[in-house]
Tab-separated table of C-alpha atoms in Angstrom:
chain	number	residue	atom	x	y	z
B	13	MET	CA	154.094	55.995	146.919
B	14	ASN	CA	153.879	52.248	147.342
B	15	ILE	CA	154.497	51.053	150.844
B	16	MET	CA	158.099	49.856	150.920
B	17	ASP	CA	159.228	46.833	152.859
B	18	THR	CA	158.994	47.230	156.605
B	19	PRO	CA	162.698	46.579	157.335
B	20	TYR	CA	163.683	49.491	155.057
B	21	LEU	CA	161.147	51.788	156.701
B	22	LEU	CA	162.241	50.720	160.179
B	23	ARG	CA	165.895	51.477	159.363
B	24	ALA	CA	164.889	54.833	157.917
B	25	GLU	CA	162.786	55.614	161.008
B	26	THR	CA	165.607	54.539	163.322
B	27	PHE	CA	168.160	56.859	161.749
B	28	LEU	CA	165.735	59.757	161.320
B	29	THR	CA	164.658	59.447	164.953
B	30	LEU	CA	168.274	59.141	166.082
B	31	THR	CA	169.360	62.307	164.297
B	32	THR	CA	166.278	64.148	165.591
B	33	LEU	CA	167.026	63.087	169.175
B	34	ILE	CA	170.688	64.058	168.846
B	35	TYR	CA	169.614	67.406	167.379
B	36	PHE	CA	167.349	68.028	170.368
B	37	LEU	CA	170.175	67.027	172.722
B	38	MET	CA	172.480	69.447	170.936
B	39	ASN	CA	169.852	72.182	171.071
B	40	GLY	CA	169.294	71.579	174.767
B	41	ALA	CA	172.990	72.163	175.353
B	42	GLN	CA	172.891	75.254	173.119
B	43	LEU	CA	169.845	76.630	174.932
B	44	PHE	CA	171.522	76.081	178.306
B	45	GLU	CA	174.725	77.709	177.107
B	46	THR	CA	172.804	80.607	175.541
B	47	ALA	CA	170.555	81.172	178.567
B	48	VAL	CA	173.076	80.624	181.361
B	49	ILE	CA	176.699	80.869	180.248
B	50	VAL	CA	176.688	83.380	177.376
B	51	PRO	CA	174.978	86.149	179.402
B	52	LYS	CA	177.641	85.703	182.106
B	53	TRP	CA	180.713	85.954	179.905
B	54	THR	CA	179.275	88.767	177.748
B	55	SER	CA	177.948	90.843	180.679
B	56	ALA	CA	181.094	92.908	181.285
B	57	PRO	CA	183.885	91.903	178.902
B	58	GLN	CA	187.277	91.820	180.348
B	59	GLU	CA	185.991	91.202	183.874
B	60	SER	CA	183.419	88.610	182.785
B	61	PHE	CA	186.044	86.859	180.646
B	62	GLN	CA	187.288	85.412	183.952
B	63	LEU	CA	185.120	82.406	183.062
B	64	PHE	CA	187.701	81.588	180.375
B	65	LYS	CA	190.781	82.286	182.480
B	66	GLY	CA	193.364	79.780	183.561
B	67	LYS	CA	193.668	76.052	183.182
B	68	TYR	CA	190.195	75.546	184.701
B	69	GLY	CA	188.508	78.143	182.496
B	70	LEU	CA	185.596	77.135	180.299
B	71	ASP	CA	186.626	75.498	177.051
B	72	PHE	CA	183.717	74.413	174.873
B	73	LYS	CA	185.757	72.893	172.029
B	74	PRO	CA	185.899	69.218	173.099
B	75	PHE	CA	182.185	69.082	173.870
B	76	TRP	CA	180.976	70.868	170.736
B	77	ILE	CA	183.392	69.142	168.362
B	78	THR	CA	182.279	65.736	169.650
B	79	LEU	CA	178.559	66.505	169.674
B	80	HIS	CA	178.541	68.167	166.255
B	81	SER	CA	180.595	65.348	164.742
B	82	VAL	CA	178.205	62.705	166.041
B	83	HIS	CA	175.262	64.747	164.845
B	84	GLU	CA	176.681	65.384	161.371
B	85	LEU	CA	177.234	61.646	160.924
B	86	SER	CA	173.735	60.795	162.152
B	87	PHE	CA	172.168	63.445	159.888
B	88	ILE	CA	174.013	62.079	156.853
B	89	ALA	CA	173.007	58.526	157.844
B	90	ALA	CA	169.367	59.646	158.079
B	91	ILE	CA	169.574	61.061	154.546
B	92	VAL	CA	171.164	57.845	153.260
B	93	PHE	CA	168.642	55.566	154.960
B	94	CYS	CA	165.679	57.725	153.881
B	95	TRP	CA	166.913	58.118	150.300
B	96	LYS	CA	164.127	56.059	148.704
B	97	LEU	CA	161.465	58.132	150.470
B	98	GLU	CA	161.365	61.071	148.084
B	99	GLY	CA	159.340	63.517	150.173
B	100	ILE	CA	161.302	62.846	153.344
B	101	ARG	CA	164.625	62.779	151.478
B	102	ASN	CA	163.936	66.140	149.829
B	103	TRP	CA	163.033	67.794	153.139
B	104	LEU	CA	166.084	66.254	154.802
B	105	LEU	CA	168.283	67.664	152.044
B	106	ILE	CA	166.755	71.130	152.466
B	107	LEU	CA	167.143	71.003	156.244
B	108	PHE	CA	170.683	69.691	155.924
B	109	ALA	CA	171.570	72.544	153.542
B	110	ILE	CA	170.270	75.098	156.054
B	111	HIS	CA	172.021	73.250	158.880
B	112	PHE	CA	175.259	73.136	156.884
B	113	ALA	CA	175.079	76.877	156.162
B	114	VAL	CA	174.686	77.642	159.860
B	115	ARG	CA	177.523	75.228	160.711
B	116	VAL	CA	179.774	77.057	158.240
B	117	TRP	CA	178.734	80.351	159.852
B	118	THR	CA	179.634	78.812	163.227
B	119	LEU	CA	183.054	77.703	162.006
B	120	VAL	CA	183.798	80.983	160.235
B	121	TYR	CA	182.484	83.440	162.819
B	122	PHE	CA	181.449	82.014	166.199
B	123	ALA	CA	184.262	79.554	166.894
B	124	PRO	CA	187.106	81.945	165.974
B	125	LYS	CA	185.541	84.745	168.034
B	126	ILE	CA	185.117	82.622	171.157
B	127	ILE	CA	188.716	81.440	170.777
B	128	GLU	CA	189.772	85.096	170.446
B	129	PHE	CA	187.864	85.967	173.633
B	130	GLN	CA	189.522	83.062	175.466
B	131	LYS	CA	192.948	84.252	174.327
B	132	ILE	CA	192.201	87.798	175.490
B	133	ALA	CA	191.109	86.460	178.879
B	134	ASN	CA	194.368	84.541	179.258
B	135	SER	CA	196.642	87.250	177.887
B	136	PRO	CA	198.645	89.431	180.277
B	137	ASN	CA	197.934	92.353	177.935
B	138	GLY	CA	194.203	91.722	177.775
B	139	ASN	CA	193.137	95.353	178.160
B	140	VAL	CA	191.320	95.470	174.839
B	141	ASP	CA	187.775	96.830	174.649
B	142	VAL	CA	185.729	93.966	173.251
B	143	THR	CA	182.318	94.909	174.643
B	144	ASP	CA	180.795	95.599	171.227
B	145	ARG	CA	182.231	92.389	169.756
B	146	ALA	CA	180.993	90.286	172.675
B	147	ASN	CA	177.527	91.849	172.482
B	148	ARG	CA	177.385	91.276	168.716
B	149	TRP	CA	178.447	87.650	169.253
B	150	ARG	CA	175.669	87.209	171.832
B	151	ARG	CA	172.971	88.745	169.596
B	152	LEU	CA	173.999	86.721	166.545
B	153	ASN	CA	174.153	83.610	168.702
B	154	TYR	CA	170.444	84.070	169.520
B	155	LEU	CA	169.718	83.950	165.798
B	156	ARG	CA	172.000	80.962	165.216
B	157	VAL	CA	170.510	78.912	168.051
B	158	SER	CA	166.988	79.801	166.856
B	159	VAL	CA	167.749	78.457	163.379
B	160	PHE	CA	169.206	75.228	164.798
B	161	PHE	CA	166.142	74.852	167.028
B	162	ALA	CA	163.780	75.478	164.081
B	163	ILE	CA	165.539	72.765	162.067
B	164	SER	CA	165.091	70.260	164.886
B	165	ILE	CA	161.374	71.150	165.109
B	166	ALA	CA	161.084	70.720	161.320
B	167	LEU	CA	162.421	67.162	161.654
B	168	LEU	CA	159.454	66.109	163.806
B	169	PRO	CA	156.815	66.014	161.020
B	170	LEU	CA	159.212	63.891	158.956
B	171	CYS	CA	159.446	61.391	161.825
B	172	VAL	CA	155.647	61.325	162.079
B	173	GLU	CA	155.241	60.862	158.320
B	174	LEU	CA	157.699	57.988	158.311
B	175	LEU	CA	156.004	56.381	161.300
B	176	ASN	CA	152.669	56.665	159.475
B	177	ASN	CA	154.260	54.898	156.494
B	178	ILE	CA	155.388	52.079	158.773
B	179	LEU	CA	151.933	51.780	160.320
B	180	GLY	CA	150.347	51.860	156.841
B	181	LYS	CA	148.326	55.018	157.408
C-alpha cells in the first residue's frame, strides 16, 4: 500500500483509537459488573434480588444504553475513517460483525432477562424459583463479556499498524 496523506491517517488513527478506548472503558464497566455485582444478585435469587428492589434498586439501563450508543457510533466512525486502509477496514468489519452478533444476543437474551429479574424483585407475588435462570444468565454473561473483551484486545494491533503507517514504518 502506498502511504496515504498524513491527515487521512491521523483521522483514521484518531477514530480507531477513540473506539478502542471506549471499548476498553465499556469492558472495564462490564468486568466490574461481572466480578462484583452479578455474583451478588445471582447468589440466592429472590433474596439477592433485593439489589433491584424499590426506587433505589439497581437499574443498569441508562448507563448501558448511553455507553453502548456512544460506542456503536465510534465503532462505525472508525470503520468509515479507516475505509481506504483495506487491511484495517477488513478486520474492523469482521470485529464489528462479531460485536454486532453479541450485541444482538445481549438485546434478545440478556436485557430482557435482567428486566424480568427486576420485575420479579419488585413484584408482590415474586415467589418464583428463578435460581436456574439466574445461574444460566451469569454463566452466559461470562462468555459474552469474554467475547467483548477479546474484540477490544483485537483492536490493539490495528491501532499499532495504523500508527506504523503514520510513522512510515
